[in-house]
Coordinates of C-alpha atoms in Angstrom, one line a residue:
Chain A
M1 CA 120.7 81.6 73.2
D2 CA 118.1 83.6 71.2
Y3 CA 118.4 87.1 72.3
F4 CA 114.9 88.1 71.8
I5 CA 111.7 87.0 70.2
I6 CA 109.2 89.2 68.4
D7 CA 105.8 87.8 67.7
G8 CA 107.0 84.3 68.0
K9 CA 110.1 84.7 65.8
A10 CA 113.5 84.5 67.3
W11 CA 116.2 86.9 66.2
N12 CA 119.6 85.6 66.9
V13 CA 121.6 88.8 66.5
G14 CA 124.0 90.8 68.6
C15 CA 122.5 93.6 70.6
T16 CA 122.9 96.0 73.4
I17 CA 119.9 96.3 75.7
N18 CA 119.2 99.1 78.2
R19 CA 116.5 98.1 80.6
T20 CA 114.4 100.6 82.6
S21 CA 111.7 99.8 85.1
E22 CA 109.3 102.7 85.6
I23 CA 107.3 102.6 88.8
T24 CA 104.4 104.6 87.5
P25 CA 102.3 106.7 89.8
S26 CA 98.8 107.8 89.0
E27 CA 97.4 111.4 89.0
V28 CA 96.2 110.7 92.5
S29 CA 99.8 111.0 93.8
G30 CA 100.7 114.2 95.4
L31 CA 101.9 116.3 98.3
M32 CA 99.6 116.1 101.3
L33 CA 98.9 118.7 104.0
D34 CA 101.0 116.9 106.6
K35 CA 104.0 117.4 104.2
S36 CA 104.2 113.8 103.3
Y37 CA 104.1 112.6 99.7
Y38 CA 101.4 110.1 98.8
N39 CA 102.5 107.9 96.0
D40 CA 99.6 106.1 94.3
V41 CA 101.5 103.5 92.3
I42 CA 99.7 101.9 89.4
G43 CA 102.4 99.4 88.5
T44 CA 105.9 98.7 87.2
Y45 CA 106.3 99.1 83.5
L46 CA 109.4 97.8 81.7
K47 CA 111.1 99.7 78.9
Y48 CA 113.8 98.2 76.8
D49 CA 116.1 100.3 74.6
I50 CA 117.6 97.9 72.1
K51 CA 120.4 98.4 69.6
L52 CA 121.0 95.6 67.2
A53 CA 124.2 94.6 65.5
V54 CA 123.0 92.6 62.4
P55 CA 126.1 91.2 60.7
F56 CA 127.1 92.0 57.2
G57 CA 125.6 89.6 54.7
R58 CA 122.3 89.4 56.5
E59 CA 120.7 92.3 54.9
E60 CA 117.7 90.3 54.1
D61 CA 117.1 89.6 57.8
Y62 CA 117.8 93.2 58.6
N63 CA 115.2 94.5 56.2
K64 CA 112.7 91.9 57.4
L65 CA 113.2 92.9 61.0
Y66 CA 112.8 96.5 60.1
E67 CA 109.5 96.0 58.3
I68 CA 108.2 94.0 61.3
L69 CA 109.3 96.8 63.7
N70 CA 107.7 99.6 61.7
D71 CA 104.4 97.9 61.1
P72 CA 101.6 100.3 62.2
I73 CA 100.1 98.0 64.8
D74 CA 99.5 98.9 68.4
K75 CA 101.6 96.2 70.0
H76 CA 103.8 93.1 69.6
D77 CA 104.6 90.1 71.8
F78 CA 108.2 90.1 73.0
T79 CA 110.4 87.7 74.9
L80 CA 113.3 89.6 76.3
P81 CA 116.1 88.9 78.7
Y82 CA 115.3 89.6 82.3
G83 CA 117.4 88.7 85.3
N84 CA 118.8 85.2 84.8
G85 CA 116.0 84.3 82.4
T86 CA 113.5 85.9 80.1
V87 CA 110.3 87.8 80.4
D88 CA 107.3 87.8 78.1
I89 CA 105.7 91.2 77.7
V90 CA 103.3 92.8 75.3
G91 CA 104.5 96.2 74.3
R92 CA 104.6 99.0 71.8
I93 CA 107.6 100.0 69.7
Q94 CA 108.8 103.6 69.5
N95 CA 111.5 105.5 67.7
I96 CA 113.0 103.1 65.3
K97 CA 116.3 104.6 64.0
D98 CA 119.1 103.4 61.9
I99 CA 121.8 104.7 59.6
Y100 CA 122.4 104.4 55.9
L101 CA 126.0 104.1 54.8
R102 CA 127.3 104.6 51.3
Q103 CA 131.0 103.9 51.0
K104 CA 133.4 103.7 48.1
K105 CA 135.7 100.7 48.3
G106 CA 138.1 100.7 45.4
N107 CA 136.0 100.9 42.3
K108 CA 132.9 99.7 44.1
I109 CA 130.3 101.6 46.0
E110 CA 128.9 99.7 48.9
T111 CA 125.6 100.7 50.6
H112 CA 123.9 99.3 53.6
W113 CA 121.7 100.1 56.5
K114 CA 123.1 99.6 60.0
G115 CA 122.7 100.3 63.7
I116 CA 119.0 99.7 64.0
Q117 CA 117.8 100.8 67.4
F118 CA 114.3 101.0 68.9
S119 CA 112.5 101.2 72.2
I120 CA 109.9 98.7 73.5
I121 CA 107.5 100.0 76.1
A122 CA 105.4 97.5 78.0
S123 CA 101.6 98.0 77.5
A124 CA 100.8 96.4 80.8
P125 CA 102.6 96.5 84.1
T126 CA 104.8 93.5 84.9
K127 CA 104.1 94.1 88.5
S128 CA 101.0 95.8 89.9
T129 CA 99.2 95.8 93.1
S130 CA 95.7 95.9 94.3
L131 CA 94.9 97.5 97.6
E132 CA 94.6 94.2 99.3
D133 CA 97.9 92.9 97.8
A134 CA 99.8 96.0 99.0
V135 CA 98.7 95.3 102.6
L136 CA 99.6 91.6 102.4
L137 CA 102.9 91.9 100.6
Y138 CA 104.4 95.0 102.0
G139 CA 102.7 95.2 105.4
F140 CA 101.6 98.8 105.1
P141 CA 98.1 100.1 104.6
P142 CA 97.6 101.3 101.1
L143 CA 95.6 104.2 102.4
P144 CA 96.9 106.6 105.0
P145 CA 95.6 105.5 108.4
D146 CA 92.2 107.1 109.1
T147 CA 93.4 109.3 111.9
D148 CA 91.3 112.3 112.9
V149 CA 94.0 114.9 113.0
S150 CA 91.6 117.8 113.3
V151 CA 90.3 116.5 116.6
G152 CA 93.6 115.4 118.0
E153 CA 96.4 113.2 116.6
V154 CA 100.1 113.3 116.9
Y155 CA 101.9 114.8 113.9
V156 CA 105.5 115.3 114.4
Y157 CA 107.8 115.2 111.4
G158 CA 109.3 111.7 111.2
Q159 CA 108.1 109.3 113.9
E160 CA 106.9 109.4 117.4
G161 CA 106.8 112.7 119.2
W162 CA 109.5 111.9 121.7
E163 CA 112.0 114.6 122.3
E164 CA 115.6 113.6 122.3
L165 CA 117.1 114.8 125.6
P166 CA 120.8 115.3 125.9
S167 CA 122.8 112.1 126.7
G168 CA 124.8 111.8 129.9
D169 CA 122.3 114.0 131.6
D170 CA 120.6 112.9 134.7
N171 CA 117.3 114.0 133.4
Y172 CA 115.8 110.6 133.9
Y173 CA 116.4 110.2 137.6
Chain B
M1 CA 87.2 101.0 88.8
F2 CA 85.1 99.2 86.3
V3 CA 81.7 99.5 84.7
R4 CA 78.8 97.0 84.6
I5 CA 76.2 97.2 81.9
W6 CA 72.9 95.4 82.4
N7 CA 70.6 93.9 79.8
K8 CA 67.3 95.6 79.2
S9 CA 65.4 93.4 81.7
K10 CA 68.2 94.0 84.3
T11 CA 68.6 90.2 84.8
D12 CA 72.1 89.9 83.5
Y13 CA 75.1 92.1 83.0
K14 CA 78.6 92.3 81.6
N15 CA 81.6 93.9 83.3
Y16 CA 84.0 96.1 81.4
T17 CA 87.3 96.6 83.1
E18 CA 89.3 98.2 80.3
I19 CA 88.1 101.8 80.6
K20 CA 89.5 105.2 80.1
N21 CA 88.6 108.9 80.2
L22 CA 86.3 108.2 83.1
S23 CA 84.5 111.5 84.1
F24 CA 82.4 111.4 87.3
S25 CA 81.5 114.6 89.2
P26 CA 78.4 114.1 91.4
E27 CA 76.9 117.1 93.1
V28 CA 73.9 118.2 95.1
D29 CA 72.1 121.5 95.7
T30 CA 72.3 121.9 99.5
T31 CA 69.5 124.5 99.4
G32 CA 67.1 122.1 97.7
E33 CA 66.2 124.8 95.1
T34 CA 67.2 122.5 92.3
V35 CA 67.6 118.8 91.7
L36 CA 70.8 118.1 89.9
I37 CA 71.2 115.4 87.3
D38 CA 74.5 113.6 87.7
E39 CA 76.3 112.4 84.6
L40 CA 78.9 109.8 83.8
Y41 CA 81.2 109.7 80.8
V42 CA 83.5 106.7 80.1
D43 CA 85.2 105.1 77.1
I44 CA 85.1 101.3 77.3
K45 CA 87.1 98.9 75.3
T46 CA 84.8 96.4 73.6
T47 CA 84.3 95.1 70.1
D48 CA 80.6 94.4 70.9
P49 CA 78.3 95.9 68.3
V50 CA 76.7 99.1 69.6
I51 CA 73.5 100.8 69.0
L52 CA 73.9 104.0 67.1
G53 CA 70.9 106.2 66.8
A54 CA 67.8 104.2 66.1
K55 CA 69.4 101.0 64.8
T56 CA 69.0 98.0 67.0
V57 CA 71.9 95.8 66.1
G58 CA 74.0 95.3 69.2
T59 CA 74.3 94.7 72.8
I60 CA 75.0 98.1 74.3
S61 CA 72.1 100.5 74.0
T62 CA 70.6 103.6 75.4
G63 CA 68.2 103.0 78.2
R64 CA 70.2 100.3 79.8
Y65 CA 71.6 100.6 83.3
I66 CA 75.3 101.2 83.8
M67 CA 77.0 100.9 87.1
L68 CA 80.3 102.4 88.1
L69 CA 81.9 100.1 90.7
D70 CA 84.9 100.0 92.9
D71 CA 87.6 97.3 92.4
R72 CA 88.1 96.9 96.1
D73 CA 84.7 95.9 97.4
I74 CA 82.2 96.3 94.7
K75 CA 81.0 99.6 96.2
I76 CA 78.5 101.2 93.9
W77 CA 79.5 104.7 92.9
A78 CA 76.7 105.3 90.4
T79 CA 73.7 103.5 88.8
Y80 CA 72.7 105.5 85.8
K81 CA 70.9 105.1 82.5
I82 CA 72.8 105.2 79.2
V83 CA 71.7 108.1 77.1
L84 CA 74.3 107.9 74.3
A85 CA 76.6 105.1 73.1
E86 CA 78.8 105.8 70.2
R87 CA 81.7 103.8 68.7
L88 CA 84.9 105.8 68.6
D89 CA 87.0 103.3 66.8
Y90 CA 87.3 99.6 66.4
D91 CA 88.2 99.1 70.1
F92 CA 86.4 101.8 72.1
V93 CA 82.9 102.9 72.7
R94 CA 82.1 106.2 74.4
I95 CA 79.2 106.0 76.9
H96 CA 77.3 109.0 78.3
A97 CA 75.0 108.1 81.1
Q98 CA 72.9 110.1 83.6
S99 CA 70.9 109.5 86.7
V100 CA 67.3 108.4 86.3
L101 CA 66.3 111.9 87.4
G102 CA 66.7 112.8 83.8
R103 CA 63.8 110.5 82.9
L104 CA 61.5 112.2 85.4
D105 CA 61.7 115.3 83.2
N106 CA 59.9 113.3 80.5
R107 CA 56.8 112.7 82.5
M108 CA 54.1 115.2 83.4
V109 CA 52.0 115.0 86.6
R110 CA 48.8 116.7 87.3
A111 CA 48.2 119.7 89.6
E112 CA 47.6 118.6 93.2
M113 CA 46.4 120.2 96.4
Y114 CA 48.0 118.5 99.4
E115 CA 46.2 118.7 102.7
N116 CA 48.5 117.4 105.4
D117 CA 49.5 114.4 103.3
R118 CA 52.4 112.2 104.3
V119 CA 55.4 112.7 102.0
Y120 CA 55.9 108.9 102.2
D121 CA 52.6 108.4 100.4
V122 CA 53.1 111.3 98.1
F123 CA 56.4 109.9 96.8
S124 CA 54.8 106.4 96.5
D125 CA 52.4 108.0 94.0
L126 CA 55.0 110.1 92.3
F127 CA 57.6 107.4 91.4
R128 CA 57.0 104.6 89.1
T129 CA 57.9 101.0 90.0
S130 CA 60.9 101.1 87.8
E131 CA 62.2 104.3 89.4
M132 CA 64.1 103.2 92.5
Y133 CA 64.2 105.7 95.3
S134 CA 64.8 105.8 99.1
L135 CA 63.3 108.2 101.6
D136 CA 65.3 108.8 104.7
N137 CA 63.7 107.8 108.0
A138 CA 63.9 111.4 109.1
F139 CA 61.0 112.2 106.7
D140 CA 58.8 109.2 107.6
N141 CA 56.2 111.2 109.4
V142 CA 56.6 114.5 107.6
R143 CA 53.5 116.0 106.0
I144 CA 52.9 118.6 103.4
T145 CA 50.2 121.1 102.8
G146 CA 49.8 123.3 99.7
Y147 CA 49.5 123.4 96.0
C148 CA 51.6 122.0 93.1
P149 CA 50.8 123.0 89.6
R150 CA 50.9 120.7 86.6
Q151 CA 54.5 120.0 86.1
T152 CA 57.1 117.4 85.3
A153 CA 57.7 114.7 87.9
K154 CA 61.2 116.1 88.4
E155 CA 59.8 119.5 89.2
R156 CA 57.3 118.0 91.6
L157 CA 60.1 116.1 93.4
Q158 CA 62.1 119.2 93.7
M159 CA 59.2 121.3 95.0
I160 CA 58.4 118.7 97.7
C161 CA 62.0 118.3 98.7
F162 CA 62.4 122.0 99.0
A163 CA 59.4 122.2 101.2
I164 CA 60.6 119.5 103.6
G165 CA 64.3 120.6 103.7
A166 CA 65.4 117.4 101.9
I167 CA 68.3 117.0 99.4
V168 CA 68.2 114.7 96.4
R169 CA 71.3 112.6 95.8
T170 CA 71.7 110.2 92.9
S171 CA 75.2 108.9 93.4
F172 CA 76.7 106.2 95.5
S173 CA 73.5 104.3 95.6
E174 CA 71.3 102.3 93.3
A175 CA 68.4 104.5 94.1
I176 CA 67.5 108.2 94.1
E177 CA 68.1 109.2 97.7
I178 CA 66.0 111.8 99.4
I179 CA 68.0 112.7 102.5
P180 CA 68.5 115.5 105.0
L181 CA 71.8 117.3 105.1
G182 CA 74.4 115.3 107.1
N183 CA 74.4 116.0 110.8
V184 CA 77.4 113.9 111.8
E185 CA 80.7 115.6 111.2
K186 CA 83.3 113.6 109.3
D187 CA 86.9 114.5 109.9
V188 CA 89.2 114.6 106.9
P189 CA 92.7 114.0 108.4
L190 CA 95.7 116.0 107.4
N191 CA 97.3 113.1 105.4
K192 CA 94.2 112.9 103.2
V193 CA 94.2 116.6 102.2
Y194 CA 96.3 117.7 99.3
W195 CA 98.5 120.8 99.4
K196 CA 96.7 123.2 99.8
P197 CA 93.0 124.0 100.2
S198 CA 91.8 127.5 99.4
I199 CA 89.1 129.6 101.1
S200 CA 87.4 132.3 99.2
Y201 CA 84.6 134.8 99.8
T202 CA 81.2 135.0 98.1
D203 CA 78.8 137.9 98.1
Y204 CA 76.9 138.6 101.2
V205 CA 73.2 137.8 101.4
T206 CA 71.6 140.2 103.7
S207 CA 68.2 138.5 103.9
I208 CA 66.0 135.7 102.6
V209 CA 62.5 136.5 101.7
M210 CA 60.0 133.6 101.6
T211 CA 56.4 133.8 100.8
S212 CA 54.1 131.4 102.7
F213 CA 50.7 130.4 101.4
A214 CA 47.3 129.6 102.6
F215 CA 44.6 128.1 100.4
T216 CA 40.8 128.3 100.8
E217 CA 38.5 126.2 98.7
T218 CA 36.2 128.5 96.8
P219 CA 33.2 127.6 94.6
K220 CA 33.7 128.8 91.1
A221 CA 30.6 131.0 91.4
D222 CA 32.1 132.9 94.3
M223 CA 35.4 133.7 92.7
I224 CA 36.2 137.4 92.6
S225 CA 38.0 139.1 89.8
G226 CA 41.5 140.3 90.7
E227 CA 42.1 137.7 93.4
E228 CA 44.6 134.9 92.9
Y229 CA 43.2 131.4 92.5
V230 CA 44.6 128.0 91.7
K231 CA 42.9 124.9 90.4
A232 CA 43.5 121.3 91.3
N233 CA 41.4 118.2 90.9
G234 CA 38.5 120.2 89.6
K235 CA 38.4 122.6 92.6
Y236 CA 39.4 126.2 93.0
Y237 CA 41.3 127.6 95.8
L238 CA 41.8 131.3 96.9
V239 CA 45.5 132.0 97.5
E240 CA 46.6 134.1 100.4
R241 CA 50.2 135.2 100.6
T242 CA 52.3 136.2 103.5
E243 CA 55.9 137.6 103.3
N244 CA 58.4 136.2 105.7
I245 CA 61.9 137.7 106.1
L246 CA 65.0 136.2 107.7
A247 CA 67.8 138.7 108.1
N248 CA 71.4 137.7 108.1
P249 CA 72.6 138.4 111.7
N250 CA 76.2 138.6 110.4
A251 CA 75.5 141.1 107.7
Q252 CA 77.1 144.5 108.4
Q253 CA 74.8 147.5 108.6
D254 CA 76.4 149.6 105.9
I255 CA 76.5 147.1 103.0
D256 CA 73.9 147.1 100.2
A257 CA 71.0 144.9 100.6
R258 CA 71.1 141.6 98.7
E259 CA 68.0 139.5 99.1
I260 CA 67.2 136.0 97.9
V261 CA 63.5 135.8 97.2
F262 CA 61.2 132.8 97.0
D263 CA 57.7 133.8 96.1
N264 CA 56.2 130.8 94.2
V265 CA 56.8 127.8 96.3
Y266 CA 53.2 126.9 97.1
L267 CA 54.1 124.2 99.6
I268 CA 55.5 126.7 102.0
N269 CA 53.0 127.6 104.8
E270 CA 53.0 128.9 108.3
N271 CA 54.0 125.5 109.7
N272 CA 57.2 125.0 107.7
V273 CA 58.3 128.5 106.7
D274 CA 60.6 129.0 109.7
E275 CA 62.3 125.6 109.3
I276 CA 62.9 126.1 105.6
L277 CA 64.3 129.6 106.1
S278 CA 66.7 128.2 108.7
H279 CA 67.7 125.5 106.2
L280 CA 68.4 128.0 103.5
A281 CA 70.3 130.2 105.9
L282 CA 72.9 127.4 106.3
T283 CA 74.0 128.0 102.7
Y284 CA 73.0 131.6 101.9
F285 CA 74.3 133.2 105.1
S286 CA 77.7 131.6 104.7
Q287 CA 80.1 134.0 103.1
L288 CA 83.0 131.6 102.9
E289 CA 83.6 128.7 100.5
L290 CA 86.3 126.0 100.4
N291 CA 87.9 124.3 97.5
A292 CA 90.1 121.3 98.4
E293 CA 91.5 118.1 96.9
I294 CA 91.2 115.1 99.2
L295 CA 92.1 111.5 98.9
N296 CA 88.6 110.0 98.6
N297 CA 87.5 106.5 97.9
A298 CA 83.8 107.6 98.3
D299 CA 84.4 108.2 102.0
Y300 CA 83.2 111.8 101.6
I301 CA 80.3 112.3 99.3
P302 CA 77.9 115.2 98.4
A303 CA 75.7 116.3 101.3
D304 CA 78.2 115.0 103.9
L305 CA 79.2 117.4 106.7
V306 CA 82.9 117.4 106.8
C307 CA 85.8 119.0 108.8
V308 CA 88.7 119.8 106.5
P309 CA 92.0 121.2 107.8
T310 CA 93.1 124.1 105.7
D311 CA 96.7 124.5 107.0
P312 CA 99.6 122.1 107.6
I313 CA 100.6 121.5 111.1
D314 CA 103.2 124.0 112.0
P315 CA 105.2 124.3 115.2
I316 CA 104.7 128.1 115.1
A317 CA 101.4 129.1 113.6
E318 CA 97.8 128.1 114.4
G319 CA 95.7 126.5 111.7
N320 CA 92.1 126.4 110.7
T321 CA 89.5 123.7 110.1
A322 CA 86.7 124.4 107.7
V323 CA 83.4 122.8 108.4
G324 CA 80.6 122.5 105.8
Y325 CA 78.5 120.4 103.5
I326 CA 80.1 119.0 100.4
D327 CA 78.1 120.1 97.4
S328 CA 80.3 118.7 94.6
C329 CA 83.0 116.1 94.2
A330 CA 84.9 115.9 90.9
F331 CA 86.8 112.6 90.9
T332 CA 90.2 111.6 89.5
F333 CA 91.0 107.9 89.5
G334 CA 94.2 105.9 90.0
L335 CA 94.7 102.9 92.1
Q336 CA 92.8 105.0 94.6
A337 CA 90.7 108.0 94.0
K338 CA 90.8 111.7 94.9
S339 CA 88.3 114.4 94.5
Q340 CA 88.1 118.1 94.2
I341 CA 85.4 119.1 96.7
H342 CA 83.6 122.3 97.2
L343 CA 81.7 123.4 100.2
R344 CA 80.0 126.5 101.7
L345 CA 81.5 126.9 105.2
Q346 CA 79.3 126.5 108.2
D347 CA 82.1 127.2 110.6
L348 CA 85.8 128.0 110.4
R349 CA 87.5 126.8 113.5
K350 CA 90.9 127.7 114.8
T351 CA 93.1 124.7 115.4
T352 CA 96.1 125.0 117.6
K353 CA 98.7 122.9 119.3
L354 CA 98.4 121.0 122.5
I355 CA 101.7 119.9 124.1
I356 CA 101.6 117.3 126.8
N357 CA 104.8 117.1 128.8
Y358 CA 105.5 114.0 130.8
M359 CA 107.3 115.3 133.9
R360 CA 109.0 113.8 136.9
G361 CA 109.4 116.7 139.2
N362 CA 111.2 119.4 137.1
K363 CA 112.6 116.8 134.7
K364 CA 110.9 116.4 131.3
L365 CA 110.7 112.7 130.4
G366 CA 109.2 113.4 127.0
R367 CA 106.3 115.1 125.2
K368 CA 103.6 114.6 122.5
V369 CA 102.2 117.3 120.3
Y370 CA 98.6 117.3 119.1
S371 CA 96.5 119.5 116.8
Y372 CA 93.0 120.4 118.1
P373 CA 90.3 122.9 117.3
V374 CA 89.8 125.7 119.8
G375 CA 87.1 124.8 122.3
Y376 CA 87.6 121.1 122.0
N377 CA 87.4 119.1 125.3
Y378 CA 90.2 116.6 125.1
S379 CA 90.9 113.5 127.2
I380 CA 94.1 111.6 126.3
Q381 CA 95.3 108.5 128.1
N382 CA 98.8 108.9 129.7
P383 CA 101.0 106.0 128.7
Y384 CA 103.6 104.1 130.8
L385 CA 107.1 105.2 129.8
D386 CA 109.9 102.8 129.3
Q387 CA 113.3 104.5 128.9
T388 CA 116.9 103.4 129.0
T389 CA 119.8 105.7 129.7
G390 CA 123.3 104.4 130.0
R391 CA 123.1 101.3 132.2
H392 CA 119.8 102.1 133.7
R393 CA 116.4 101.2 132.6
Y394 CA 113.4 103.0 134.0
V395 CA 109.6 102.4 133.8
Y396 CA 107.6 105.4 134.8
Y397 CA 103.9 105.4 135.6
P398 CA 101.5 108.3 135.2
K399 CA 100.0 109.7 138.4
N400 CA 97.0 110.7 136.4
E401 CA 95.4 108.2 134.1
R402 CA 94.4 110.8 131.5
A403 CA 95.3 114.3 130.5
T404 CA 92.2 116.4 130.2
G405 CA 91.3 120.0 129.4
T406 CA 89.7 122.4 127.0
I407 CA 91.7 123.9 124.1
E408 CA 92.3 127.6 124.4
P409 CA 93.6 129.9 121.7
G410 CA 97.3 129.8 121.3
T411 CA 99.6 126.9 122.2
N412 CA 98.3 124.8 125.1
V413 CA 100.7 123.1 127.5
N414 CA 99.6 120.4 129.9
N415 CA 102.2 118.9 132.3
Q416 CA 101.5 115.4 133.5
P417 CA 103.3 114.1 136.6
Y418 CA 105.1 110.8 136.5
E419 CA 106.9 108.6 139.1
I420 CA 109.4 105.8 138.8
A421 CA 107.7 102.4 138.9
L422 CA 110.7 100.2 138.3
H423 CA 114.4 100.9 138.1
Y424 CA 116.6 98.1 136.5
K425 CA 120.4 98.5 137.1
M426 CA 122.1 96.6 134.3
D427 CA 125.5 96.6 135.9
N428 CA 124.5 94.4 138.9
N429 CA 121.3 93.1 137.4
I430 CA 119.2 94.4 140.2
L431 CA 115.5 95.5 139.7
E432 CA 114.3 98.0 142.2
I433 CA 110.5 98.1 142.6
I434 CA 109.9 101.7 143.6
S435 CA 106.2 102.6 143.4
V436 CA 104.2 99.5 142.6
T437 CA 102.4 97.0 144.7
D438 CA 103.1 93.8 142.8
V439 CA 105.2 92.5 139.9
S440 CA 104.8 89.3 138.0
W441 CA 107.8 87.4 136.6
Q442 CA 108.3 85.2 133.6
S443 CA 111.2 82.7 133.6
D444 CA 114.5 83.2 135.2
D445 CA 115.3 86.2 132.9
R446 CA 112.9 88.1 135.1
E447 CA 111.0 89.8 132.2
V448 CA 108.4 91.9 133.9
I449 CA 105.0 91.2 132.4
S450 CA 102.6 93.1 134.5
I451 CA 102.7 95.8 137.1
E452 CA 100.0 96.8 139.5

C-alpha cells in the first residue's frame, strides 16, 4: 500500500503518523451569563505529524521529497491514511526537520540526511456544519433557545428545577 | 457570511464567499443630532482584475453596490457603496464600502422655508431616485415648519430627522431607514449574554436648552438693521427666538450645571419643541451606560429597545436588567455572530427570584425557580405532576390552574396546592382514582391517556 500521496505522487516509504483532529471554535465561543459555555464550532481540521524512514540507498528520493516539502507554496494535495482507508485533504506544511549525520566507518566518511519529519495541517475542515445541518444531524438547536429569562424562565444549574427529596420518605403521600 | 457585489446597472451580481478581516460596526445617534455613516471593510479572495484609482480595467470598482449577507437565510446585513478597492496580493482584494449617506454629502440643496409641509413630500423631493430610503409609518402625517439654510443633502436629512424625533439607520436594510426609536422591548436571555456586562456612569446633564423659532415674511424694504433675517426662495423672513429649558428631574441640587444647548435648529417651533426635548431627555438625562457582548445574528440592531440582564442567576443575590436603546453594535463573526453593544440606560430594573413550591398539605412535591424583574405581574401555568416513589406512582393535579402574583423585592415564594389524582400501586397492579371524574383507558395495559 502507498502510505501517502503528495500532489499526485505516491511515496512508498516507512513512516510514523500522529493524527490530530482539532474541533476548532470561532471567536464567538465563550462563557455566557447563565454559566454555560457556548461553543461556536467552525469545523474539524485534521493535522498529521509525519516522520519518514527513507531507507539507505534512496538518497535521491529523500532529497526529491525534501525539495517538494519545502517549496514555498501555500498548500499541497495529500492522500493520507484515515480509519480503514484514506482521506484526501488540501493542507499546508509546517516545520520540516531532519538530521544530518557524518560518520566515520573504517577509512571512509559516510554522510547522509535522515529522520525527515513534518506537519500537515488541513486548510479546510474535513467536517463542518451549517446551522441547519447542526439541527438535522445532532438534534439540538445551534442557537441557544430564545427564552426570555429576564421576564421569567427557569434557570437551575443542570436540568429541570425539581428538587430531589430524600428517598424512603413519605413526602409524596 | 458572504458578500455580493453588483454590476454598475445593478442587474447582475457575483457572490464572494471566501472572505476575511470582515469589519462591520453599525451605529445610530439616538438623539438625532448627527447622521452616522456606517462602513464595511472586508478582504475578498478573487483574482478578478480590480479598479485601482482612475483606471478602468476590471470588474470590481468603486461606486458599485456591495451587500453583506447571512449564510443562513440571505438576510441583508448591509447594502453599501464601494469607495475603495485595492489589491493586496495575487489572491485578495481589500474593499472599503460605506452607506449611501456618504454620497448625500456630495450634493447641495437650496435653502427652504417649510410651512406645515408633510415630511413624506419633503423626503420625496430630497432623495434622488437612485437613493433608496424608507420612511416609517409613524411619520406619514408628520409636518414641519421652519427654515433650512443651503446645505448638503445629508445635513438637510439630519435637520429634518432631528425636528421630527427620527433616527437614521443604514444597516440591515437595502434602504436608508428613517425610523422612530424602538418602542417594543426585546429581551436578551441570559444564555445569549457573555460574561459579563459592565455598567458605567457618564456625566450628569442638568438641563437641555432648546431655542424654538418663529418666522415672519418681511419685504426687503421693511427689514430693520440689527434684526435677524433668513432668506429662502427669494423671500426674507424675520427670525424670532424663544428659549426653552427642560431640567433634569434626577439631577441633584448641589452639582455644577451642565447644559446641552441647541440654538440653531430652525425647524424647532412651539409645536414640536416639547416633543423634541422629551426625545433628547431619553439619552441626555440617562447617567448610566451599558457595554455588553451578546450572541447576535442581527436579532438586536441599533435603535432597538433591549432588556439585557447584567448579572448571572444566583441563588443568593438579586440581579439587574438594563433597559435601553442600542446605539452601536460591533460584530465578530464565526458560524454565528456576536456583537459588542452599547446603550444608554432608560431603566435599571432589579430582577429577583420567584420560587413556586408545589405542595400537598405540608409536603413539598417539588419546585421551580424563575428570574423576574421587580414589579412584573406573572402568570405561570401549574403542571400536572407524575412522580414515582418506591412501588407507588402518583399523579397530582393542581388545585389552581395558574400561579399568579406581582414580583416584590427580595426572594418571592408562592406555594401552590396539589391533590392526588391517581395512585397506582405496582405491587398489586391497582389504580386508585382519587380526585378525578373520568379516566380513559388504552388497551389492557391500562395506560391512562386522559384525566378529567
